[in-house]
GROMACS .gro file of C-alpha atoms in nm:
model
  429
    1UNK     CA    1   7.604  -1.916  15.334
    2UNK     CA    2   7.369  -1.674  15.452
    3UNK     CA    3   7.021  -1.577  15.343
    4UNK     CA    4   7.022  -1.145  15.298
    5UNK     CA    5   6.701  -0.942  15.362
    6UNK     CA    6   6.722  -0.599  15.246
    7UNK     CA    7   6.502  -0.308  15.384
    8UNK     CA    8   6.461   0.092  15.343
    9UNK     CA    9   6.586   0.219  15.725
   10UNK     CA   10   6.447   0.577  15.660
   11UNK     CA   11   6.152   0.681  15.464
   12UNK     CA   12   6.216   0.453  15.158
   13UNK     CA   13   6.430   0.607  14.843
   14UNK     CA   14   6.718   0.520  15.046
   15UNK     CA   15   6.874   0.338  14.704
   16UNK     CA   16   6.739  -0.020  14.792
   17UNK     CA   17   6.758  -0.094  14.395
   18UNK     CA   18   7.139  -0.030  14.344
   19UNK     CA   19   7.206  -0.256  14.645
   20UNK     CA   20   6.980  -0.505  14.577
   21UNK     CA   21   7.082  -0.573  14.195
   22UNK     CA   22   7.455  -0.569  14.389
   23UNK     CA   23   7.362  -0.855  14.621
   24UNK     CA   24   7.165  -1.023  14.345
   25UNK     CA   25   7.442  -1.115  14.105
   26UNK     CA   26   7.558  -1.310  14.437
   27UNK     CA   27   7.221  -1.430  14.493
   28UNK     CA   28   7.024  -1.767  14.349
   29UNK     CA   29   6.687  -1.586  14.370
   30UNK     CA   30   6.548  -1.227  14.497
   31UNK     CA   31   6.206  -1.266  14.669
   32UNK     CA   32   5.965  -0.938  14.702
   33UNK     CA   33   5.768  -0.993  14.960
   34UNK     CA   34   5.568  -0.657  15.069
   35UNK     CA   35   5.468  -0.367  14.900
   36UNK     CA   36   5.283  -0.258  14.561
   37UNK     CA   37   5.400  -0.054  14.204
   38UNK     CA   38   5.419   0.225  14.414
   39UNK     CA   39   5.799   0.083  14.493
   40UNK     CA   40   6.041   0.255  14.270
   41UNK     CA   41   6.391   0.131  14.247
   42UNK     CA   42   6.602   0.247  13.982
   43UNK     CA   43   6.935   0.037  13.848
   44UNK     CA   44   7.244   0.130  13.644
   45UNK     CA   45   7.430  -0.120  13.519
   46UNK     CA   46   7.690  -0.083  13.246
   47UNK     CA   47   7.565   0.302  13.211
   48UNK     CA   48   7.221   0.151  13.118
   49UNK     CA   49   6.911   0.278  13.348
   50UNK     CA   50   6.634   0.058  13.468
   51UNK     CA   51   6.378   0.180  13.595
   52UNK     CA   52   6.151  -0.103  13.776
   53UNK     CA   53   5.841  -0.042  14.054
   54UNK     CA   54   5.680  -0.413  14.082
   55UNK     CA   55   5.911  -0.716  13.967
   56UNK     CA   56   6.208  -0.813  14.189
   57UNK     CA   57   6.553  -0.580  14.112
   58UNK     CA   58   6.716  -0.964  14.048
   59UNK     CA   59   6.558  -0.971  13.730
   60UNK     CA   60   6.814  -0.743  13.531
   61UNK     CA   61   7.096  -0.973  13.615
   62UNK     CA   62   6.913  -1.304  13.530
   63UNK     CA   63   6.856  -1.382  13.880
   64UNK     CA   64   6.523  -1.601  13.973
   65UNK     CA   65   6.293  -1.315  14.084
   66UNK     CA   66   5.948  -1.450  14.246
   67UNK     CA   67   5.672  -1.194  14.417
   68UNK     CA   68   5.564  -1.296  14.714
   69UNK     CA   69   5.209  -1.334  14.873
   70UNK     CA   70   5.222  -1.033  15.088
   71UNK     CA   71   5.266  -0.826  14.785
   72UNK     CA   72   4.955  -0.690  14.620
   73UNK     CA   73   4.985  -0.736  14.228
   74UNK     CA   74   4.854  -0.453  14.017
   75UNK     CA   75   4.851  -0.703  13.642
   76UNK     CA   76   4.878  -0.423  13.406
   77UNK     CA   77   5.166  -0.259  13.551
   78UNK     CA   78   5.325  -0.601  13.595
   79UNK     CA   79   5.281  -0.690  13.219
   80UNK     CA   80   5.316  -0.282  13.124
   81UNK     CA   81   5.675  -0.358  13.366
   82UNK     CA   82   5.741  -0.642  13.172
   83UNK     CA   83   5.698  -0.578  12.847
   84UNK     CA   84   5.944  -0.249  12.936
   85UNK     CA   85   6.226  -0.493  13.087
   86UNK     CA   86   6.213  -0.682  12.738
   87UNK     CA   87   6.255  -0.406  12.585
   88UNK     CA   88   6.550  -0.319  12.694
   89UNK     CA   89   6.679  -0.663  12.602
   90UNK     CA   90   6.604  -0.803  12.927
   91UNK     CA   91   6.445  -1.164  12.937
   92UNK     CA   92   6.169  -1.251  13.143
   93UNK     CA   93   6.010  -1.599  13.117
   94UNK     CA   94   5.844  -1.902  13.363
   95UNK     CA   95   6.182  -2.020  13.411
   96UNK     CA   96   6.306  -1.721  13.570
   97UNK     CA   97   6.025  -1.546  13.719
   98UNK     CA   98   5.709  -1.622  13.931
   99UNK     CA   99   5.449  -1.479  14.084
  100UNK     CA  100   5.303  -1.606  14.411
  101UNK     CA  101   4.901  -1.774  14.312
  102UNK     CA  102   4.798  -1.613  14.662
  103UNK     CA  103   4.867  -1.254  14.585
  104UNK     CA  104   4.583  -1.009  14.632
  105UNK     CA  105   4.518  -0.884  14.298
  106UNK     CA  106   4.541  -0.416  14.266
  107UNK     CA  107   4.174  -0.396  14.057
  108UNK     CA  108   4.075  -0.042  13.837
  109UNK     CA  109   3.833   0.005  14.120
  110UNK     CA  110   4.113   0.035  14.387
  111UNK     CA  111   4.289   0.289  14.216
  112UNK     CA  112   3.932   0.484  14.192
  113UNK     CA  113   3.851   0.477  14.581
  114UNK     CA  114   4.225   0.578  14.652
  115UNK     CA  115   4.194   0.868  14.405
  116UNK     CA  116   3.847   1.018  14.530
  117UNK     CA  117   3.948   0.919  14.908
  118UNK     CA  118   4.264   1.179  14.833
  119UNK     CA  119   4.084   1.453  14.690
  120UNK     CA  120   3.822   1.449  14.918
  121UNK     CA  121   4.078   1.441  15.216
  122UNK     CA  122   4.182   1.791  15.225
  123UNK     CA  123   4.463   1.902  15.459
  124UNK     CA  124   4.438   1.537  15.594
  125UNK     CA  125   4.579   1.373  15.246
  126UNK     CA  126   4.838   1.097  15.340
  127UNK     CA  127   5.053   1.195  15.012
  128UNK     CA  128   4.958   0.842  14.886
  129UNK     CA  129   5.075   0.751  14.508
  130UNK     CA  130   4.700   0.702  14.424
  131UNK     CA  131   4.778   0.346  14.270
  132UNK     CA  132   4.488   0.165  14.517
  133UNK     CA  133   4.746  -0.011  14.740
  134UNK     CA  134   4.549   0.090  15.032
  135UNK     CA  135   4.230  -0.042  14.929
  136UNK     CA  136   4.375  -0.351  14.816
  137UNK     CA  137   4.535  -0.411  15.152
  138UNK     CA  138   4.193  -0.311  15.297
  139UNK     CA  139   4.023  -0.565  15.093
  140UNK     CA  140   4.276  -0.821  15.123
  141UNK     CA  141   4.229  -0.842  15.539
  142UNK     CA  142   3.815  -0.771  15.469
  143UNK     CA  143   3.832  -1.112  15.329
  144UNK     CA  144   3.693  -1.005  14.955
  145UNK     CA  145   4.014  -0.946  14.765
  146UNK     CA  146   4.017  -1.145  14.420
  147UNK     CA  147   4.407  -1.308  14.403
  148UNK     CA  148   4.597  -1.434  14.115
  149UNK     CA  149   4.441  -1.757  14.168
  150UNK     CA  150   4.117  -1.684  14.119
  151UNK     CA  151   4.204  -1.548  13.720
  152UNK     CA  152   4.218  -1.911  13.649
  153UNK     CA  153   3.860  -1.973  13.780
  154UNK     CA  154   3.661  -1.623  13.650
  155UNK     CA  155   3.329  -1.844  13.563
  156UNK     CA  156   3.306  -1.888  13.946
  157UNK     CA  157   3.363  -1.562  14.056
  158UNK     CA  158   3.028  -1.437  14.139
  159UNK     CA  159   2.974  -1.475  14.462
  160UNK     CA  160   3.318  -1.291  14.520
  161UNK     CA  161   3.233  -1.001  14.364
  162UNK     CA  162   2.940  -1.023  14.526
  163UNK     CA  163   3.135  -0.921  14.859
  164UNK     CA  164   3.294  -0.685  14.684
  165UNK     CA  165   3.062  -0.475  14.521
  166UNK     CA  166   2.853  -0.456  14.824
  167UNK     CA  167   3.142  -0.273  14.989
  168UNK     CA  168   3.254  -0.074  14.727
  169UNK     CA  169   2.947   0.011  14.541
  170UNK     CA  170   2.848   0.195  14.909
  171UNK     CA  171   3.194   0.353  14.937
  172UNK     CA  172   3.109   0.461  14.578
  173UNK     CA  173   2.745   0.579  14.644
  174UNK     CA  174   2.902   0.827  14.924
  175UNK     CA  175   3.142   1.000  14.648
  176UNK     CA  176   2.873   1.020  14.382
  177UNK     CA  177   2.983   0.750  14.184
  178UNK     CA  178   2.828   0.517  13.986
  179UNK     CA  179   2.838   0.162  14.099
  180UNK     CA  180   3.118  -0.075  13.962
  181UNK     CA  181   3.088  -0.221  13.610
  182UNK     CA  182   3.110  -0.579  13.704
  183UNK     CA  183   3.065  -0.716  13.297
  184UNK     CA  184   3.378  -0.469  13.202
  185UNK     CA  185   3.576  -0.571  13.551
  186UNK     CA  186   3.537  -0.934  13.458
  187UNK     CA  187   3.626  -0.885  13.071
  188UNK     CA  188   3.915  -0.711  13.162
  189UNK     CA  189   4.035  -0.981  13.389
  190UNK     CA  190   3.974  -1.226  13.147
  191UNK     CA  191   4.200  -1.058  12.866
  192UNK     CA  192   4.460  -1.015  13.129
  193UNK     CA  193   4.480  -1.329  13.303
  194UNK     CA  194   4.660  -1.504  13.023
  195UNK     CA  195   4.931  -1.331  13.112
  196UNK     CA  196   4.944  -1.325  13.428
  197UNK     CA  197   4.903  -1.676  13.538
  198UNK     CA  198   5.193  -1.752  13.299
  199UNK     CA  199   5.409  -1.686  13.621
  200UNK     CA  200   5.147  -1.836  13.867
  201UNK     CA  201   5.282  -2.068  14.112
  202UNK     CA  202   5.250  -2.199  14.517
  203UNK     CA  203   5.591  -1.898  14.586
  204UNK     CA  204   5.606  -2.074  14.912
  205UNK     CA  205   5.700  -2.448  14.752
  206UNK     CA  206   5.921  -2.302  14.492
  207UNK     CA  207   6.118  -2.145  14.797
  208UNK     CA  208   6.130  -2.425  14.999
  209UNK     CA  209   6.301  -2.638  14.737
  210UNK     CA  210   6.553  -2.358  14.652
  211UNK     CA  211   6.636  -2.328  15.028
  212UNK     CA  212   6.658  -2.726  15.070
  213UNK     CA  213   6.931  -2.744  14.734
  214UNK     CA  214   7.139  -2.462  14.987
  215UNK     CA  215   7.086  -2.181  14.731
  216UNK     CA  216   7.141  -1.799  14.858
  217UNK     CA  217   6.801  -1.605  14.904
  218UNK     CA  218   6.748  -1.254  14.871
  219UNK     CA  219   6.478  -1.128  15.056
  220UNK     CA  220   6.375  -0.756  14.846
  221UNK     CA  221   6.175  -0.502  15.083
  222UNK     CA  222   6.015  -0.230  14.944
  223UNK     CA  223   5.969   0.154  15.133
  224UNK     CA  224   6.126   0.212  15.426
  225UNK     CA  225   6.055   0.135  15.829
  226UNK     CA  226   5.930   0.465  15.891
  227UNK     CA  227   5.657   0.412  15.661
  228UNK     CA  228   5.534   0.086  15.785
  229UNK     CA  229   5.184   0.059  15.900
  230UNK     CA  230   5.261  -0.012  16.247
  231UNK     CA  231   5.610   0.134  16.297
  232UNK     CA  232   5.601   0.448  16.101
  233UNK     CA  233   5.507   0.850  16.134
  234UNK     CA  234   5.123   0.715  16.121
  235UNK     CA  235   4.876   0.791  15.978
  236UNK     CA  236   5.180   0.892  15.695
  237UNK     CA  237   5.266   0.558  15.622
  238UNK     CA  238   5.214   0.281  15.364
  239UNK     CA  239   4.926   0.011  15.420
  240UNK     CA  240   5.202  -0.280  15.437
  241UNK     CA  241   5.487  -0.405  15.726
  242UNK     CA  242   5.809  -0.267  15.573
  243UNK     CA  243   6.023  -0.408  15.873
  244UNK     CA  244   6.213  -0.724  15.824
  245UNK     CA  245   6.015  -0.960  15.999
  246UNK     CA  246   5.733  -0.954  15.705
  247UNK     CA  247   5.962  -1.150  15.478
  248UNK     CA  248   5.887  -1.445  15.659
  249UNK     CA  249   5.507  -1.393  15.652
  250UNK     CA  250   5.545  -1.219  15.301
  251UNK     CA  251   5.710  -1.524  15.079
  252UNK     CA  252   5.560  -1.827  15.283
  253UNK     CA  253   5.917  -1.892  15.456
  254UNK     CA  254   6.009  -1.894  15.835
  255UNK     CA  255   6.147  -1.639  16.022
  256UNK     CA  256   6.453  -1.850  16.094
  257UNK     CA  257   6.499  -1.803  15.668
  258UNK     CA  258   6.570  -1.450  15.644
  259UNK     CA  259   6.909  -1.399  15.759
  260UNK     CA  260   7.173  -1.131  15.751
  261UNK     CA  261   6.912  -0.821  15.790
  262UNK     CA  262   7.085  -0.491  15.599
  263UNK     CA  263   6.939  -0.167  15.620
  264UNK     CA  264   6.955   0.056  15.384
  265UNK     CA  265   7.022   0.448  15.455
  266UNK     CA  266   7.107   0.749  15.305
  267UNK     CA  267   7.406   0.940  15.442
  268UNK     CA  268   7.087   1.245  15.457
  269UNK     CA  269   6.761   1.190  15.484
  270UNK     CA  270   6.470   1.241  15.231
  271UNK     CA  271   6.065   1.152  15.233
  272UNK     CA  272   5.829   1.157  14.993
  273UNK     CA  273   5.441   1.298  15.027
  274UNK     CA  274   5.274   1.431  15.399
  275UNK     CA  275   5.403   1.408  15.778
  276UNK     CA  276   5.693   1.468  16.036
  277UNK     CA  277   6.015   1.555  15.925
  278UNK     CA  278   6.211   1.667  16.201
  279UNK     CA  279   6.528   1.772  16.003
  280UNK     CA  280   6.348   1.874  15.699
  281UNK     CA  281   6.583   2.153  15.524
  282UNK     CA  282   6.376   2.431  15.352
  283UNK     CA  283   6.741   2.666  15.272
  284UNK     CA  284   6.958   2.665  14.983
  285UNK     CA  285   7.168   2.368  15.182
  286UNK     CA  286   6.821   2.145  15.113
  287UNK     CA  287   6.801   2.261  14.758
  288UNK     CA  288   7.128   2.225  14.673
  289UNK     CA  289   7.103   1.852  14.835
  290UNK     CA  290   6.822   1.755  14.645
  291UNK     CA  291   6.979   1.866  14.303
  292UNK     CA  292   7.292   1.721  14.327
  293UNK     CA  293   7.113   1.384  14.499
  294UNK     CA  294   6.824   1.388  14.226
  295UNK     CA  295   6.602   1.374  14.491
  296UNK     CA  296   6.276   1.278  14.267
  297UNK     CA  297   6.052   1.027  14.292
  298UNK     CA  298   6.129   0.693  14.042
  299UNK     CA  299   5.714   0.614  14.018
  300UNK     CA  300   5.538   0.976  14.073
  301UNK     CA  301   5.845   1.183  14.002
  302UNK     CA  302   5.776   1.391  14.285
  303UNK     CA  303   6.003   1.622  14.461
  304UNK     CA  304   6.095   1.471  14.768
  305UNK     CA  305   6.168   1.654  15.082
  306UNK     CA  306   6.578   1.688  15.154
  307UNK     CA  307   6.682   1.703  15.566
  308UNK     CA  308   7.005   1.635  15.780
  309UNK     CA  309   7.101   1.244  15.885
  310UNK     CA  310   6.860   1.198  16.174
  311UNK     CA  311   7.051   0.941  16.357
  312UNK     CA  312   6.739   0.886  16.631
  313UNK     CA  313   6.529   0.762  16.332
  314UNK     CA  314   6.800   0.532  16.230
  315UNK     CA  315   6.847   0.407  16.506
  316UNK     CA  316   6.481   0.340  16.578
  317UNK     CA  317   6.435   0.166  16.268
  318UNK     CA  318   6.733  -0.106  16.340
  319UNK     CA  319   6.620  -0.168  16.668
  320UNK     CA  320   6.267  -0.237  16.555
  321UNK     CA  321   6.401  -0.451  16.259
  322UNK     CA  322   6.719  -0.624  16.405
  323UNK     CA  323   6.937  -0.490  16.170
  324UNK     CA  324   7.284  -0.667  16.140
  325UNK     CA  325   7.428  -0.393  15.927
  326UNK     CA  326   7.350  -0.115  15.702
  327UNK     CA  327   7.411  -0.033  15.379
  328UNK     CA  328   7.532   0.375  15.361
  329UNK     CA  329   7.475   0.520  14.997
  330UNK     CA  330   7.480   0.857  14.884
  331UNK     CA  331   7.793   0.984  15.061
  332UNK     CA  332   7.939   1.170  14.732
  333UNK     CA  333   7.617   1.375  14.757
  334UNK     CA  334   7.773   1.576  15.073
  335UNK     CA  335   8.105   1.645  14.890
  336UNK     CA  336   8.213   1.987  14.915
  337UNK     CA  337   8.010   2.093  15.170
  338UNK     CA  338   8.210   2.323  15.435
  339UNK     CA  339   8.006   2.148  15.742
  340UNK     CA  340   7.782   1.848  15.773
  341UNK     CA  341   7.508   1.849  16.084
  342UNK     CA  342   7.384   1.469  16.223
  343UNK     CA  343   7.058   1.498  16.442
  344UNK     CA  344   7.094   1.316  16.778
  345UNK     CA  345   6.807   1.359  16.991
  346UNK     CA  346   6.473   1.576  16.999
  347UNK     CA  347   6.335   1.860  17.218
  348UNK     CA  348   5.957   1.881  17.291
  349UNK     CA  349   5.787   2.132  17.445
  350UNK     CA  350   6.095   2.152  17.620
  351UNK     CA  351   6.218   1.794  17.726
  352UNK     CA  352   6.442   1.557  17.531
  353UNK     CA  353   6.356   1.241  17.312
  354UNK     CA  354   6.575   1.007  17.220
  355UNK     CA  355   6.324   0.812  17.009
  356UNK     CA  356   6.059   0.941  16.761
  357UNK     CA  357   5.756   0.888  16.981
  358UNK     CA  358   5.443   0.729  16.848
  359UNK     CA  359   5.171   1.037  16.871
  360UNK     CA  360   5.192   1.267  16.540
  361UNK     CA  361   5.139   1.582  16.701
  362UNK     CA  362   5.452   1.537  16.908
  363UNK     CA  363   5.619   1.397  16.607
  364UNK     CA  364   5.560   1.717  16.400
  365UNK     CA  365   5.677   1.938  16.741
  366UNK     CA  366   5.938   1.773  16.710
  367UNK     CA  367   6.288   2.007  16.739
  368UNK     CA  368   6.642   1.838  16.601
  369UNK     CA  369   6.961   1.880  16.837
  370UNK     CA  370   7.244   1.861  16.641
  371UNK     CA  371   7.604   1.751  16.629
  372UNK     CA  372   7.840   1.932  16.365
  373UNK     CA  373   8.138   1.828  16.208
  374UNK     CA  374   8.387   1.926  15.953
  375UNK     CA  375   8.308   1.864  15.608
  376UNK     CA  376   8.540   1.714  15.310
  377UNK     CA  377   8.647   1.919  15.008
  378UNK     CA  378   8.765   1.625  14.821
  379UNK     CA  379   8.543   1.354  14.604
  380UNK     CA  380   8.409   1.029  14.740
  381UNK     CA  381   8.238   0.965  14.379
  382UNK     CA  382   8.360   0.633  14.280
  383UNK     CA  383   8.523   0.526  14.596
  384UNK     CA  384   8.594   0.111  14.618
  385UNK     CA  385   8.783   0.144  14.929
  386UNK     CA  386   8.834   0.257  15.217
  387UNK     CA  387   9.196   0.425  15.128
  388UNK     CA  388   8.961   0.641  14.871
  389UNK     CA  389   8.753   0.789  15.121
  390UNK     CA  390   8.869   1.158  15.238
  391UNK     CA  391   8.936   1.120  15.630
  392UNK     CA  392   8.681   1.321  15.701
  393UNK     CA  393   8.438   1.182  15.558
  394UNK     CA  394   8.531   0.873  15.720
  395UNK     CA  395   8.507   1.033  16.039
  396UNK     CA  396   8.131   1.136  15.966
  397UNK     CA  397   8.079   0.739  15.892
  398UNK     CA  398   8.230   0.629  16.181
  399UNK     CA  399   7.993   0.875  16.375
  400UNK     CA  400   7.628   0.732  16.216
  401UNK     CA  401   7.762   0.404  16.320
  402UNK     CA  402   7.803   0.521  16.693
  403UNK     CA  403   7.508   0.723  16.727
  404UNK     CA  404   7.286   0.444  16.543
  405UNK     CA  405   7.460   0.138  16.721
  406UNK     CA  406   7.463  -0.058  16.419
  407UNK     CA  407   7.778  -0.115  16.206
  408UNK     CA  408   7.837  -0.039  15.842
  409UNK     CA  409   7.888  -0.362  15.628
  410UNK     CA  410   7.850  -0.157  15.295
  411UNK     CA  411   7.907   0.219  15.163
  412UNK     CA  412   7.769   0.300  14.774
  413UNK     CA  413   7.994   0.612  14.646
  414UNK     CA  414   7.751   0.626  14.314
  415UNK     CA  415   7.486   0.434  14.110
  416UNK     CA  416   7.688   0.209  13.905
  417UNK     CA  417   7.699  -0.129  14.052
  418UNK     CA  418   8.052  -0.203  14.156
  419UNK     CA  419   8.100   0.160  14.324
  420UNK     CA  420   8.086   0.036  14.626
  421UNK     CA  421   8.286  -0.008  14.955
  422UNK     CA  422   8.246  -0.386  15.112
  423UNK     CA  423   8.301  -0.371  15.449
  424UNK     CA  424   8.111  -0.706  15.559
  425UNK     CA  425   8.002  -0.945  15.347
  426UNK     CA  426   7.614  -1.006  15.403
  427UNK     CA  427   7.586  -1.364  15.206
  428UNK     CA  428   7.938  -1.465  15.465
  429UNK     CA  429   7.781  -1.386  15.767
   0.00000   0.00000   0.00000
């Protein structure tokens, strides 16, 4: 059996959530292993809606759900997350979820700096959720982030927020702020740790003997490839690696553990926030895509941006993150439309791309060439085969997976959990 990562191949929103809570009623545990609460995935199972940012999409179905170390851990939203979950009659103990002891910890003062950094930014705003993900990604590679492990030692802190207040306090000076309130930072991390180191625990060890018994791993990205730090529309881009190669790094488990690699991608395209968009649609034909897709975000509610399939992204993105198959979702969203447009290459300044390149000015110059084909009156809402699909819309599949050179393994024809077309079994492979 076959270990399953799961990434965004677009701009994240893609309907990782639906997917993963799929694949993790197959799975023995779901692993998150990048990312922060600014990760919304939203489940419906049995007509009920979850909607979760932080803690692994396995948890609804009872599935071992652990966060990985290259996840930074925000504790209030995890226990605010938690205490949510429960409420909705969904169990979360020791037993069936853990947190990784090596996580950089999301502090109050984070969220400030990414707030004030924002505002002060002007027409050069990333579009950024303002929940301090940056800063804590910042802090974590400047060597003075405080991780889960250190809740259980707070007397011997000190010297660690030491390091950190002498960074922040002159970030803070250059805003106007006053310097950080070390007595209230460390009596809210006292009240708080309780909690949190509940679920503390070496991730890494916890994996290893799960993979040694021959149990199924799913590995849980968050965002998409276009918005990783190195392989996105920079500077537009989260502060994390959203390709598949960080769950190794991410969980504390080798590359050779992460397995069947499924992308995940909308049969349009979407983004949330600032940059390039190269097939952005401002018409009606956007609007009306966004409505019937309920193109808002899960964590800010934002509007997102609605454009054409870009097949040149798509492609991109699987190259960069070995992609074995994708997962399509949202095809029902394109029903009744008279035509359908895929982009397959770029103009300019006059010569053709068949890649996004790396500089943003040429990204946002960029001009979509199209391919058009016939759209499908009928409904693919609901679809669980192939025999379901109208043959046009078929057609339109079979085209992404030319242009993308990747194959489809699974098609989702709505939110509810067994809506969904299996084409190739990820956990078989």
């Amino acid at each position: 059996m076959a270990n399953v990562t799961v990434i965004g191949a677009q701009w994240g929103d893609e309907g990782k959530g639906k997917i993963v809570d799929w694949l993790a009623s197959r799975a023995d545990a779901v692993v998150r292993f990048q990312g922060g609460h600014n990760a919304g995935h939203t489940l419906v199972v049995d007509g009920t809606t979850y909607k979760i940012s932080l803690v692994p999409s396995g948890i609804v179905t009872g599935t071992l759900s652990l966060i990985g170390n290259g996840v930074v851990l925000d504790p209030w939203a995890l226990k605010a997350e938690i205490e949510k979950l429960e409420g909705q009659g969904v169990k979360v103990t020791p037993d069936n979820f853990a947190v990784a002891d090596n996580c950089p910890l999301i502090l109050p003062l984070h969220r400030d700096l990414d707030g004030l950094r924002e505002t002060a930014a002007g027409q050069g705003k990333i579009g950024t959720t303002g929940r301090g993900i940056g800063p804590a990604y910042e802090d974590k590679v400047g060597r003075r982030a405080i991780r889960v492990c250190d809740l259980a030692h707070l007397d011997e802190i000190e010297p660690q927020l030491d390091r950190l207040c002498a960074h922040h306090d002159a970030l803070r000076a250059g805003f106007d702020e006053a310097p950080i309130d070390r007595e209230t930072l460390i009596a809210d991390l006292k009240e708080i740790a309780p909690f949190v180191l509940q679920f503390a625990q070496p991730v890494w060890k916890r994996l290893k003997k799960v993979r040694k018994a021959g149990a199924r791993i799913l590995f849980e990205g968050a965002q998409g490839v276009l918005l990783d730090v190195d392989h996105g529309t920079y500077p537009f881009v989260t502060s994390s690696n959203t390709v598949s190669g960080t769950a190794a790094s991410g969980s504390g488990l080798g590359p050779n553990a992460t397995g069947f690699v499924l992308g995940i991608v909308k049969a349009y395209t979407t983004r949330v926030g600032s940059g390039p968009f190269p097939t952005e649609l401002t018409d009606e034909i956007g609007r009306g895509l966004g409505e019937r897709g309920h193109e808002f975000g899960v964590v800010t509610g934002r509007k997102r941006r609605v454009g054409w399939f870009d097949a040149v992204l798509v492609r991109q993105t699987c190259a960069i993150s070995g992609v074995t198959g994708i997962a399509l979702t949202k095809i029902d969203v394109l029903d009744k439309m008279e035509k359908v447009k895929i982009c397959t290459g770029y103009r300019i300044d006059g010569r053709i791309y068949d890649y996004l390149p790396s500089h943003a000015g040429s990204q946002a110059r960029c001009e979509p060439i199209y391919e058009e084909m016939e759209g499908w009156d009928e409904s693919t809402a609901g679809a669980r085969s192939w025999a379901d699909l109208p043959a046009n819309a078929i057609k339109y599949i079979q085209r992404i997976q030319e242009l993308i050179e990747c194959p489809v393994a699974l098609v989702s024809t709505s939110p509810e959990r067994e809506d969904t077309i299996l084409v190739r079994d990820p956990f078989e492979d």
